[in-house]
C-alpha positions in Angstrom: 0.0 0.0 0.0 1.7 3.2 -1.1 1.6 6.6 0.6 -0.6 8.2 -2.0 -3.3 5.6 -1.5 -3.3 6.2 2.2 -3.4 9.9 1.9 -6.3 10.0 -0.6 -8.6 7.2 0.4 -10.8 9.4 2.6 -11.1 12.0 -0.1 -11.7 9.3 -2.8 -14.5 7.7 -0.8 -16.3 10.9 0.0 -15.9 12.3 -3.6 -17.2 9.2 -5.3 -20.2 8.9 -2.9 -20.9 12.6 -2.2 -24.7 12.4 -2.6 -25.1 8.8 -1.7 -26.6 7.7 1.6 -23.9 6.8 4.2 -25.4 6.4 7.7 -28.9 5.6 8.9 -29.2 7.0 12.4 -31.9 5.0 14.1 -31.3 6.7 17.4 -32.7 10.1 16.0 -34.5 8.7 12.9 -32.1 10.6 10.6 -30.4 9.7 7.3 -27.1 11.3 6.3 -25.5 11.3 3.0 -21.7 11.5 2.8 -22.1 15.3 2.2 -24.3 15.7 5.3 -21.9 13.6 7.3 -18.9 15.7 6.2 -20.8 18.8 7.2 -21.2 17.4 10.7 -17.5 16.5 10.8 -16.5 20.0 9.9 -18.9 21.5 12.5 -17.3 19.4 15.2 -13.8 20.2 13.9 -14.5 24.0 13.9 -16.0 23.9 17.4 -13.0 22.0 18.8 -10.7 24.6 17.2 -12.7 27.4 18.9 -11.8 25.6 22.2 -8.2 25.9 21.3 -7.6 22.2 20.6 -4.2 21.7 19.0 -2.3 19.0 17.2 -1.3 16.0 19.5 -3.9 17.0 22.2 -5.9 14.2 23.8 -9.7 14.1 24.1 -11.4 11.6 26.4 -14.9 10.4 25.3 -17.1 8.8 27.9 -20.0 8.5 25.5 -22.8 6.3 24.2 -23.2 5.5 20.5 -24.3 8.5 18.4 -23.8 9.8 14.9 -21.9 12.8 16.4 -19.4 10.4 18.1 -18.8 8.7 14.7 -18.1 12.2 13.2 -15.7 13.0 16.1 -13.4 10.1 14.9 -13.2 11.8 11.5 -12.8 15.3 12.9 -10.0 13.9 15.2 -8.2 12.5 12.1 -8.3 15.9 10.5 -7.1 17.7 13.6 -4.4 15.2 14.3 -5.5 14.6 17.9 -6.0 11.4 19.9 -9.3 10.0 21.1 -9.4 8.1 24.4 -12.5 5.9 24.3 -14.2 4.8 27.6 -17.5 2.9 27.9 -19.9 5.0 30.1 -21.5 1.8 31.4 -18.2 1.0 33.3 -18.3 1.7 37.0 -17.1 5.0 38.4 -13.9 3.5 39.9 -13.0 1.9 36.6 -13.6 5.1 34.6 -11.5 7.2 37.1 -8.6 4.7 36.7 -8.8 4.9 32.9 -8.9 8.7 32.8 -5.7 8.8 35.0 -3.7 6.7 32.6 -3.4 9.6 30.1 -4.3 13.2 30.9 -6.7 14.8 28.4 -7.6 18.3 27.4 -11.3 17.7 27.4 -13.5 15.0 29.0 -16.8 14.7 27.1 -19.9 13.1 28.6 -23.5 12.6 27.6 -26.3 14.5 29.3 -27.7 11.2 30.7 -24.4 10.2 32.2 -23.7 10.5 35.9 -20.9 12.7 37.2 -17.9 10.3 37.3 -15.9 12.4 39.7 -13.8 13.8 36.8 -13.0 17.5 37.0 -13.9 19.7 34.0 -16.2 17.3 32.2 -18.1 19.0 29.3 -21.3 18.0 27.6 -20.5 16.5 24.2 -23.6 18.3 22.7 -21.7 21.6 23.1 -19.4 20.8 20.2 -21.9 19.8 17.5 -24.2 22.8 17.6 -24.8 23.4 13.9 -23.5 26.5 12.1 -26.0 27.4 9.4 -23.5 29.6 7.8 -21.4 26.6 6.7 -21.0 26.5 3.0 -19.4 23.1 2.4 -18.5 22.0 -1.1 -16.8 18.9 -2.5 -13.6 20.9 -2.8 -13.3 21.0 1.0 -12.5 17.3 0.9 -8.9 18.3 0.3 -8.6 18.6 4.0 -8.2 14.9 4.1 -4.9 15.1 2.2 -3.2 16.2 5.4 -4.2 13.2 7.5 -1.2 11.6 9.3 -1.9 7.9 9.2 1.1 7.0 11.5 0.4 9.2 14.5 -1.4 7.9 17.6 -5.2 8.0 16.8 -7.1 6.0 19.5 -6.6 4.7 23.0 -9.1 2.0 24.0 -9.0 -0.2 27.1 -8.7 -3.8 27.8 -8.7 -5.6 31.2 -5.3 -6.7 32.5 -4.8 -9.9 34.4 -3.7 -7.7 37.4 -7.0 -5.9 37.3 -5.4 -2.6 36.1 -6.9 -1.5 32.8 -4.4 -1.2 29.9 -4.6 1.6 27.3 -4.2 0.0 23.8 -2.7 2.5 21.3 -3.4 2.4 17.6 -2.8 4.7 14.6 -5.2 5.2 11.7 -3.0 3.1 9.4 -3.8 0.1 11.5 -7.5 0.6 11.0 -7.0 1.0 7.3 -4.8 -2.0 6.7 -6.8 -4.4 8.9 -10.1 -3.3 7.2 -8.7 -3.8 3.7 -7.2 -7.2 4.5 -10.4 -8.5 6.1 -12.5 -7.2 3.2 -10.4 -9.2 0.7 -12.2 -12.3 2.1 -15.7 -10.9 1.7 -15.6 -8.2 -1.0 -18.0 -5.8 0.9 -19.1 -2.9 -1.3 -21.7 -0.2 -1.7 -24.3 -2.9 -1.8 -23.6 -3.9 1.8 -25.5 -2.4 4.8 -23.9 -3.0 8.2 -25.9 -3.1 11.5 -23.9 -1.1 14.1 -25.0 -2.0 17.7 -21.7 -2.5 19.4 -20.2 0.3 21.6 -18.0 2.8 20.0 -15.7 2.7 23.0 -14.4 -0.8 22.0 -12.6 -2.2 18.9 -15.7 -4.1 17.9 -17.6 -0.8 17.5 -14.7 1.2 16.0 -12.9 -1.3 13.7 -15.6 -3.9 12.9 -18.5 -1.6 12.5 -17.2 1.8 11.6 -13.9 1.7 9.7 -14.4 -1.7 8.1 -17.7 -0.6 6.4 -16.4 2.9 5.7 -13.2 1.7 3.9 -15.4 -0.9 2.1 -17.7 2.0 1.0 -20.7 0.2 2.7 -23.6 1.8 4.5 -24.1 1.8 8.2 -27.3 1.5 10.3 -26.4 3.0 13.7 -28.3 1.8 16.7 -27.9 1.9 20.5 -25.6 -0.6 22.1 -27.1 -4.1 22.3 -28.5 -5.3 25.7 -30.9 -8.0 26.7 -33.9 -5.6 26.8 -33.6 -5.1 23.0 -34.2 -8.8 22.1 -37.9 -8.4 21.6 -37.3 -5.6 19.1 -33.9 -6.7 17.7 -35.0 -7.2 14.1 -37.1 -4.0 13.7 -34.3 -1.6 12.6 -32.4 -4.1 10.5 -35.6 -4.9 8.6 -36.6 -1.3 8.3 -33.2 -0.3 6.8 -32.6 -3.6 4.8 -29.5 -4.6 6.8 -27.6 -7.5 5.2 -24.4 -7.6 7.2 -24.3 -8.2 11.0 -21.5 -8.5 13.5 -23.0 -10.8 16.1 -21.5 -11.6 19.5 -22.0 -15.2 20.8 -24.1 -13.7 23.6 -26.4 -12.0 21.1 -26.8 -15.3 19.2 -27.6 -17.4 22.3 -30.1 -14.8 23.7 -31.8 -14.5 20.3 -32.2 -18.3 20.2 -33.9 -18.3 23.6 -35.8 -15.1 23.7 -36.7 -14.1 20.2 -40.3 -15.3 20.1 -41.4 -13.7 16.8 -41.1 -14.8 13.2 -40.0 -11.5 11.7 -36.3 -12.2 12.0 -36.7 -15.7 10.8 -38.6 -14.7 7.7 -36.3 -11.7 7.0 -33.2 -13.9 7.0 -34.9 -16.7 5.0 -36.0 -14.3 2.2 -32.7 -12.2 2.0 -29.0 -12.9 1.6 -27.5 -12.2 5.0 -23.9 -12.3 6.1 -23.5 -13.2 9.8 -20.0 -12.3 11.1 -19.2 -13.4 14.7 -16.5 -12.0 17.0 -15.5 -10.9 20.5 -15.5 -14.4 22.0 -15.4 -18.1 21.0 -18.5 -19.4 19.3 -19.8 -22.7 20.6 -20.6 -25.3 17.9 -24.1 -25.9 19.4 -25.0 -22.2 19.2 -23.7 -21.8 15.7 -25.7 -24.9 14.4 -28.9 -23.9 16.2 -28.8 -20.3 15.0 -28.0 -21.2 11.4 -30.9 -23.7 11.4 -33.4 -21.3 13.0 -32.6 -18.2 10.9 -31.3 -19.9 7.7 -28.2 -17.8 7.5 -24.5 -18.7 7.6 -22.2 -17.6 10.5 -18.6 -16.8 9.9 -16.4 -16.8 13.0 -13.2 -14.7 13.1 -10.3 -14.1 15.6 -9.4 -10.6 16.5 -7.6 -9.0 19.4 -7.7 -5.3 20.5 -3.9 -5.3 20.2 -3.5 -7.0 16.8 -6.8 -6.4 15.0 -8.0 -9.1 12.6 -6.0 -12.4 12.5 -8.2 -15.0 10.9 -11.8 -15.3 9.5 -14.0 -18.0 8.0 -15.6 -16.8 4.8 -17.9 -18.2 2.0 -16.5 -21.4 0.5 -13.8 -21.5 3.2 -15.4 -22.5 6.5 -14.7 -25.1 9.1 -16.8 -25.8 12.3 -15.1 -25.0 15.6 -12.3 -23.0 13.9 -11.8 -19.3 13.4 -10.6 -19.7 9.8 -7.3 -19.3 7.9 -4.9 -16.4 8.5 -5.5 -13.1 6.7 -2.8 -12.0 4.2 0.5 -10.8 5.8 -0.4 -12.1 9.2 2.2 -14.3 10.8 1.7 -16.8 13.6 3.8 -19.0 15.9 3.3 -21.1 19.0 5.2 -21.6 22.2 5.9 -25.0 23.6 2.7 -24.8 25.7 0.6 -23.7 22.6 0.4 -20.0 23.4 -0.4 -18.1 20.2 2.3 -15.6 19.1 1.3 -13.0 16.5 2.8 -10.6 14.1 0.3 -8.5 12.0 0.4 -5.4 9.7 -1.9 -3.7 12.2 0.0 -4.3 15.4 -0.7 -1.9 18.2 1.8 0.8 19.2 2.0 -0.5 22.7 0.2 0.1 26.0 0.1 3.6 27.5 3.0 3.9 30.0 4.2 0.3 29.8 7.2 -1.2 28.1 6.6 -3.4 25.1 9.4 -5.8 26.3 6.9 -7.6 28.6 4.4 -8.3 25.8 6.6 -9.4 22.9 9.0 -12.2 22.4 12.6 -11.8 21.1 11.3 -12.1 17.5 8.8 -9.3 17.8 5.8 -11.5 18.1 3.0 -10.5 20.4 2.2 -12.8 23.3 -1.5 -13.3 22.9 -2.3 -15.2 26.1 -4.6 -17.4 24.1 -3.9 -21.1 23.5 -4.4 -22.6 20.0 -3.3 -24.9 17.2 -3.4 -25.1 13.4 -5.7 -27.8 12.0 -5.7 -28.0 8.2 -4.5 -24.4 7.9 -7.4 -23.2 10.1 -6.7 -21.7 13.6 -8.5 -23.4 16.5 -8.6 -21.6 19.8 -8.1 -24.1 22.7 -8.5 -21.8 25.7 -6.6 -19.0 27.5 -3.3 -18.8 29.3 -4.3 -15.4 30.7 -6.5 -15.4 33.8 -9.5 -13.5 32.3 -13.2 -14.0 32.2 -15.0 -13.4 28.9 -18.6 -12.5 29.8 -20.9 -11.3 27.0 -17.9 -10.6 24.9 -16.2 -8.4 27.6 -12.8 -9.3 28.9 -12.9 -9.0 32.7 -10.2 -9.5 35.3 -11.2 -11.9 38.1 -8.5 -10.4 40.3 -10.1 -7.0 40.0 -13.3 -8.4 41.4 -11.5 -10.5 44.0 -9.6 -7.4 45.3 -12.8 -5.3 45.4 -14.8 -8.0 47.3 -12.0 -8.7 49.7 -11.9 -5.0 50.7 -15.6 -5.2 51.6 -14.8 -7.9 54.2 -18.0 -9.8 53.5 -16.5 -13.3 53.4 -13.7 -15.1 55.3 -12.1 -16.4 52.1 -13.0 -16.2 48.5 -12.0 -16.6 44.9 -13.6 -15.6 41.6 -13.8 -17.9 38.6 -15.3 -17.7 35.1 -17.6 -20.7 34.5 -18.8 -21.7 31.0 -22.3 -20.4 30.4 -24.5 -21.0 27.3 -25.8 -17.4 27.1 -23.0 -15.2 28.3 -20.0 -17.4 27.2 -18.8 -17.3 30.8 -20.5 -16.3 34.1 -18.8 -14.9 37.2 -19.0 -17.3 40.1 -17.8 -16.4 43.6 -16.7 -19.4 45.8 -16.5 -18.3 49.4 -16.3 -19.4 53.1 -17.9 -17.7 56.0 -18.8 -18.2 59.6 -21.8 -16.0 59.3 -25.1 -17.9 58.7 -27.2 -15.3 56.9 -25.6 -13.3 54.1 -28.4 -12.7 51.7 -28.8 -9.0 52.2 -25.1 -8.4 52.3 -24.6 -10.3 49.1 -27.2 -8.1 47.4 -25.5 -5.0 48.7 -22.2 -6.3 47.6 -23.4 -6.7 44.0 -24.9 -3.2 44.0 -21.5 -1.8 45.0 -19.8 -3.8 42.3 -22.1 -2.4 39.7 -21.7 1.2 41.0 -17.9 1.1 41.2 -16.7 -1.5 38.6 -19.7 -1.6 36.1 -22.6 -3.9 35.4 -20.5 -6.4 33.5 -18.6 -7.2 36.7 -21.7 -8.3 38.6 -21.3 -11.7 40.2 -23.8 -14.1 38.8 -23.6 -16.9 41.4 -22.3 -17.3 44.9 -21.4 -20.7 46.3 -20.6 -21.3 49.9 -18.0 -24.0 50.8 -16.7 -25.3 54.1 -13.2 -24.7 52.7 -11.6 -23.7 49.4 -9.3 -26.4 47.9 -5.6 -25.5 47.9 -2.5 -26.5 46.0 0.6 -27.8 48.0 2.0 -24.3 47.8 -1.1 -22.9 49.5 -2.7 -21.3 46.5 -6.4 -21.8 45.8 -6.8 -24.7 43.4 -9.0 -23.2 40.7 -9.1 -26.3 38.4 -10.3 -28.3 41.4 -13.0 -25.7 42.1 -14.2 -25.9 38.5 -14.5 -29.7 38.8 -16.4 -29.4 42.1 -18.8 -26.9 40.4 -19.3 -29.3 37.4 -20.0 -32.2 39.7 -22.4 -30.1 41.8 -24.4 -29.0 38.8 -24.6 -32.6 37.4 -26.1 -33.8 40.7 
């Protein structure tokens, strides 16, 4: 990919689609052409410049999905500033920790969001008040010629095994390269309409559902972030706007299988050619088979990390059950003696904020993924995790972070937190504990309320199991494999 292609791809896409529809905003029932969207981008850019924003400044966004937040990504590229993306559904303690990792010039929040205890937050709506005097023409697209694809563009957060969030740094070139490599397997085009219902604070919402469709010249149907309350109406907006390309999470798939009582989604998928992409967590064969049979659509699983972007994907005429597919072009892979996956990609992250890369790469420059896997007929199969993380509903959560928080509350004598396989959420959070106190019902309810407030709703403990003692290894550590076996035997009985 040469420099001229990189410098002009934004201008090329906007120029060739100037009067075409780009984003269907279901949140405000609005349809934007590329021209309309570019006007919004320039409005935000101008308002930020009035606030004395300068090149290489940082802006922290604690925001829900909106068309304006999408425009902010484009305005930030033009201004050569860095966006720090934080999910507002995180707990107040988690959000405060993330904001302290890198100081920002502005901290933008939505009107509905609580005060997170961050000084000098500002309502995001202040920077997209429309200027009716704007006279935007297609010639203004030359602004895109000055984009720097190599400078730091976004910081997103992933849970560390120590419980301390890590800021993952990427430049715009990473988004571009990974999107184009992935699209070589599917040939998305102007004919495709993507359904965007993942948060714009995570890679799934930014790479998978914003830049991948944009660089593919596809349309986007923007919706609020998926949650269980939306199951009953899940298919309404996709049907209304003729969506044909979805990024499902395994949790979405399992919940739709259980709770989608209507026939509208079944009929829509049966009568249309739908592409079902799957990411964020491993897809169980049982869920894949049942969903494909119910909705008459094919699911294509992929493997993608926040640090490396897309690694593999299944795709039409090249699909294998229980595997994530063959490697994308230019992606290199290796394995340690204990089957940990080592990765080298064209879209490798720039590092973690404030941390040395030496701890996360081997001597050959390959990223230590923390996942276990193997090659089987040139397809990558994920065997499990080396890292101590819980993946609940597609979210990576640190069990240590939960343990430390609960220990500080002094509710139990001894405890440990484990991720236990769950059909709907992928994994659920289970707390094994000992206690001399006979009645803990009210305290357990209060404990979970505090977890939701401080850490976020995803960290909520799903099940509490009281034991006389926790099994230990000879060295005195809690024997987690033994606990998982105990849990399995208990459930089977």
